[in-house]
PDB file of C-alpha atoms in Angstrom:
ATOM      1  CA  UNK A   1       0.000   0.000   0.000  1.00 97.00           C
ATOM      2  CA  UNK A   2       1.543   3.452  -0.821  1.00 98.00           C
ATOM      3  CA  UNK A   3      -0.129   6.315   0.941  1.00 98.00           C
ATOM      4  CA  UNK A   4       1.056   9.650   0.008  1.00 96.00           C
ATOM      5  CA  UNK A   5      -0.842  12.814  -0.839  1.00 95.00           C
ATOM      6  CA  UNK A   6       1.015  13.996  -4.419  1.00 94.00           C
ATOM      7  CA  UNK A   7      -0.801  12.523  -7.343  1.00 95.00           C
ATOM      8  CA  UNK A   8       1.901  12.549  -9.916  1.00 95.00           C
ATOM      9  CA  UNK A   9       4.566  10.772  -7.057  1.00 95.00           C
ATOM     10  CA  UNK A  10       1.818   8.245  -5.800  1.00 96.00           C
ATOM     11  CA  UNK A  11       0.780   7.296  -9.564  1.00 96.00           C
ATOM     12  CA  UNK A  12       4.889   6.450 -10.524  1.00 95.00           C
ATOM     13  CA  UNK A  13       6.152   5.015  -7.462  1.00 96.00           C
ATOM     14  CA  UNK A  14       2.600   2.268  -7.867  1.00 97.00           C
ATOM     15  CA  UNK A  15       4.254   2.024 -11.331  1.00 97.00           C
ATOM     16  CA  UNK A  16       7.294   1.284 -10.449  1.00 95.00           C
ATOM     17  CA  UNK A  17       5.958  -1.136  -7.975  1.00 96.00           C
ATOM     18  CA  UNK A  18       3.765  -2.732  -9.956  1.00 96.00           C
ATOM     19  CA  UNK A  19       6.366  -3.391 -12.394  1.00 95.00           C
ATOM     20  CA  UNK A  20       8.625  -4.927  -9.800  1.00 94.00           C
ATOM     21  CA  UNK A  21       5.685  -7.535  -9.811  1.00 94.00           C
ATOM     22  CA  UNK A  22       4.186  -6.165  -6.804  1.00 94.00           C
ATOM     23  CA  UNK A  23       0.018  -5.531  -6.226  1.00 94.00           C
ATOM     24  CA  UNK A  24      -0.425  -2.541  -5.012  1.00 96.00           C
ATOM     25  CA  UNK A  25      -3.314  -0.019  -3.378  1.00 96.00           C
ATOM     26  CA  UNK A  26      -2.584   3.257  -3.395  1.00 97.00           C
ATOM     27  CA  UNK A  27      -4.522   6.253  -1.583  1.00 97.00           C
ATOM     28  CA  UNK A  28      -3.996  10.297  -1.082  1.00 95.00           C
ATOM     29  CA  UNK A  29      -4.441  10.311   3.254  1.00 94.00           C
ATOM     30  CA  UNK A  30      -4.280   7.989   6.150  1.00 95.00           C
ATOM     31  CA  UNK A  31      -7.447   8.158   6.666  1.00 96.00           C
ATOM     32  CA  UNK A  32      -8.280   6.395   3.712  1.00 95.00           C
ATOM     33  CA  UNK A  33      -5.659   4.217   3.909  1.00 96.00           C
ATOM     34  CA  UNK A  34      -6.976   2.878   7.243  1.00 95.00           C
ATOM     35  CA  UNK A  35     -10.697   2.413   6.053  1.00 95.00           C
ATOM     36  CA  UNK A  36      -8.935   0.153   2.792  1.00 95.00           C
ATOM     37  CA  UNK A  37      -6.549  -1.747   5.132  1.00 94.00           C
ATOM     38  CA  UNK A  38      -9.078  -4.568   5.737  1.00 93.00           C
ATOM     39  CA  UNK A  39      -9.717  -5.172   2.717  1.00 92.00           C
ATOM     40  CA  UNK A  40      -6.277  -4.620   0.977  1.00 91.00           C
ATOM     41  CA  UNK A  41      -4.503  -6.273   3.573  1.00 91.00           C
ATOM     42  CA  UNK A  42      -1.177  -5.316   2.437  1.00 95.00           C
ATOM     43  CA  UNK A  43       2.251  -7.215   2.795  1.00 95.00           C
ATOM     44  CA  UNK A  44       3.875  -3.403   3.371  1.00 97.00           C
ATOM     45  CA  UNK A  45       2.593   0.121   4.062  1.00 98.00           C
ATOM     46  CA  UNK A  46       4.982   3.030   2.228  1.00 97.00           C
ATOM     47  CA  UNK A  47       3.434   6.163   3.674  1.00 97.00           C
ATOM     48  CA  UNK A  48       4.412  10.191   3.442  1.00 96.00           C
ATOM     49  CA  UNK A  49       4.555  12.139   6.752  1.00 95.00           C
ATOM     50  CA  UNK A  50       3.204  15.451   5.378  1.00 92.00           C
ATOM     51  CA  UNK A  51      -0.587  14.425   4.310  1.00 93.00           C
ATOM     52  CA  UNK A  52      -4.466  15.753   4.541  1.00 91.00           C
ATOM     53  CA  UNK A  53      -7.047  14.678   6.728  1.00 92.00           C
ATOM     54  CA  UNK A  54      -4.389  11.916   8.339  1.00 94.00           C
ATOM     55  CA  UNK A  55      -0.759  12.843   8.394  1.00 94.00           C
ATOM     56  CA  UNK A  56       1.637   9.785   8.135  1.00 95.00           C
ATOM     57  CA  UNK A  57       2.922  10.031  12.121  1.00 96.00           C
ATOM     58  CA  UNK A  58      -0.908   9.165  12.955  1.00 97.00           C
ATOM     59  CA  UNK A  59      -1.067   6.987  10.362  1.00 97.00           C
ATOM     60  CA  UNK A  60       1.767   4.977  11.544  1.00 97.00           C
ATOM     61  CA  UNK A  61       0.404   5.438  15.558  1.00 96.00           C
ATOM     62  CA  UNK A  62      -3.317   4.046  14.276  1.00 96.00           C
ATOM     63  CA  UNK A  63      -1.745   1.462  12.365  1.00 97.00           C
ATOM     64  CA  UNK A  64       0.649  -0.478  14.767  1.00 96.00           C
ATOM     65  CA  UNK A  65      -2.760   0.019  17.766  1.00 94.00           C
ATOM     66  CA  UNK A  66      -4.226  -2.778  16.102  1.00 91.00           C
ATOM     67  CA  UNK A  67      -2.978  -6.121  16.346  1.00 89.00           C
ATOM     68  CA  UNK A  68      -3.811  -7.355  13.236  1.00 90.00           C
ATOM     69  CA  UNK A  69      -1.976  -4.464  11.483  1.00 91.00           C
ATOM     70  CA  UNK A  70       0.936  -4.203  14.024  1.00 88.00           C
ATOM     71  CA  UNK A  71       3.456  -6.652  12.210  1.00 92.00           C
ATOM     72  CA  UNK A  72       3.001  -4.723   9.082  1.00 96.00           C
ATOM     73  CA  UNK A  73       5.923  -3.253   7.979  1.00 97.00           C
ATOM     74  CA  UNK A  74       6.285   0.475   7.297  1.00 97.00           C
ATOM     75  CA  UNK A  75       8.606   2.258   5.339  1.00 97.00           C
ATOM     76  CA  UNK A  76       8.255   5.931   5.666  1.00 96.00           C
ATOM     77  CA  UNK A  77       8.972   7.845   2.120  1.00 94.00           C
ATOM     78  CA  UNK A  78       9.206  11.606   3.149  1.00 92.00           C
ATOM     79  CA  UNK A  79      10.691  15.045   2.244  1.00 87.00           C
ATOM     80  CA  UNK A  80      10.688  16.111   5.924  1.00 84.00           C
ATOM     81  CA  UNK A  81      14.513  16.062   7.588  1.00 77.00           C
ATOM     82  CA  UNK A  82      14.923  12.924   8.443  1.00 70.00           C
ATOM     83  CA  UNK A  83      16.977  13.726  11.019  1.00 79.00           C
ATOM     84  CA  UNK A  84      14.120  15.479  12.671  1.00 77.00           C
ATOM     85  CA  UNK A  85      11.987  12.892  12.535  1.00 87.00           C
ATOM     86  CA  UNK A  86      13.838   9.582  12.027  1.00 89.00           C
ATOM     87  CA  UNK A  87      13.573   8.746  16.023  1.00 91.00           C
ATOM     88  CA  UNK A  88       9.821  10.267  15.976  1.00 94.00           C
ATOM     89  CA  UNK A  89       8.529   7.604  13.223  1.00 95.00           C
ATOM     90  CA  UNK A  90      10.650   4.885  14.347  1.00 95.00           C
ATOM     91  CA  UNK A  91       9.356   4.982  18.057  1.00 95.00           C
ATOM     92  CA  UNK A  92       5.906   5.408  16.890  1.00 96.00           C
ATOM     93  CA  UNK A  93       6.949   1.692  15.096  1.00 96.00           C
ATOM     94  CA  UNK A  94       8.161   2.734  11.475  1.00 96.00           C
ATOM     95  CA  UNK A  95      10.414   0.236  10.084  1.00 96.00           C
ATOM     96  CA  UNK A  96      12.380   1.990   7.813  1.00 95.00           C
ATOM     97  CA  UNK A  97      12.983   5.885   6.756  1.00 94.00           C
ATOM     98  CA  UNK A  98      13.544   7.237   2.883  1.00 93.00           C
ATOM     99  CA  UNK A  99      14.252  10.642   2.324  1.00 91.00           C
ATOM    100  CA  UNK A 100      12.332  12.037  -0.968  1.00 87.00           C
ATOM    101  CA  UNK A 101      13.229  12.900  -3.441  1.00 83.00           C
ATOM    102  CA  UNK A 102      15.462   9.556  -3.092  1.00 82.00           C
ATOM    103  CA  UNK A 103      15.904   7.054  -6.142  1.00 89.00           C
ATOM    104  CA  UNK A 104      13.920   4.528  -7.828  1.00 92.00           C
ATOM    105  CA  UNK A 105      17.036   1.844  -6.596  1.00 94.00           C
ATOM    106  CA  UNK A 106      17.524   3.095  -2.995  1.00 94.00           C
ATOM    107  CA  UNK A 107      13.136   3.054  -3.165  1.00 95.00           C
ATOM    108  CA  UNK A 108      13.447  -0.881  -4.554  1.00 95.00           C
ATOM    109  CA  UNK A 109      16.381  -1.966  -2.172  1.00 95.00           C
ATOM    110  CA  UNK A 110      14.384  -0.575   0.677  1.00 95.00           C
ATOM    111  CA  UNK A 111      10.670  -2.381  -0.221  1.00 96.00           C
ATOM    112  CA  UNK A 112      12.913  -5.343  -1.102  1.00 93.00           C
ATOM    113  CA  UNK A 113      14.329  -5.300   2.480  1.00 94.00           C
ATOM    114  CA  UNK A 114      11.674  -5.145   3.795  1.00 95.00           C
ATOM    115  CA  UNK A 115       9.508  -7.733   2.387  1.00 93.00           C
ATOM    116  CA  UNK A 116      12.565  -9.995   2.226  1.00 82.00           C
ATOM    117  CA  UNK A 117      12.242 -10.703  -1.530  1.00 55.00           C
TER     118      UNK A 117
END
């Protein structure tokens, strides 16, 4: 699942993804991102910080309060200093941290990671 707000970035990374042979949901806000997580069910969550309605930091706190969500892992994709808020996402239970604009290969090494393909 990729959740971030920009439609031209959301649109290429699911491209990208979806090339990699990956299924993918993507959505503008948390909020909808939470109301399609049942259904979607998704292997890994890539989520923006700075977002409408649902900003990625409650995304990511909503997300690992629910036990059936809570071993998802989360890899957040964001232009914000990292620095700043490396130690904020990663408490809240963020796996992983990608500064934008970042590259399609560091993007694919760090989904790969994750998912352990």
């Amino acid at each position: 699942m990729v959740v971030e707000d920009t439609a031209d970035l959301l649109a290429g990374i699911q491209e990208l993804l979806q090339m990699e042979g990956y299924q993918v949901s993507a959505v503008r806000n948390g909020v909808r991102a939470l109301k399609l997580l049942p259904m979607a069910r998704p292997d890994l969550i890539i989520t923006d910080l700075l977002m409408p309605e649902m900003n990625g930091f409650d995304l990511i706190r909503k997300v690992r309060e629910e036990t059936m969500w809570d071993a998802i892992p989360i890899l957040v994709f964001s232009a914000m200093p990292a620095q700043e808020n490396e130690r904020i996402v990663f408490d809240l239970g963020a796996n992983s941290y990608l500064k934008k604009p970042g590259t399609v290969e560091a993007l694919l090494v760090a989904v790969n990671k994750l998912l352990i393909k």
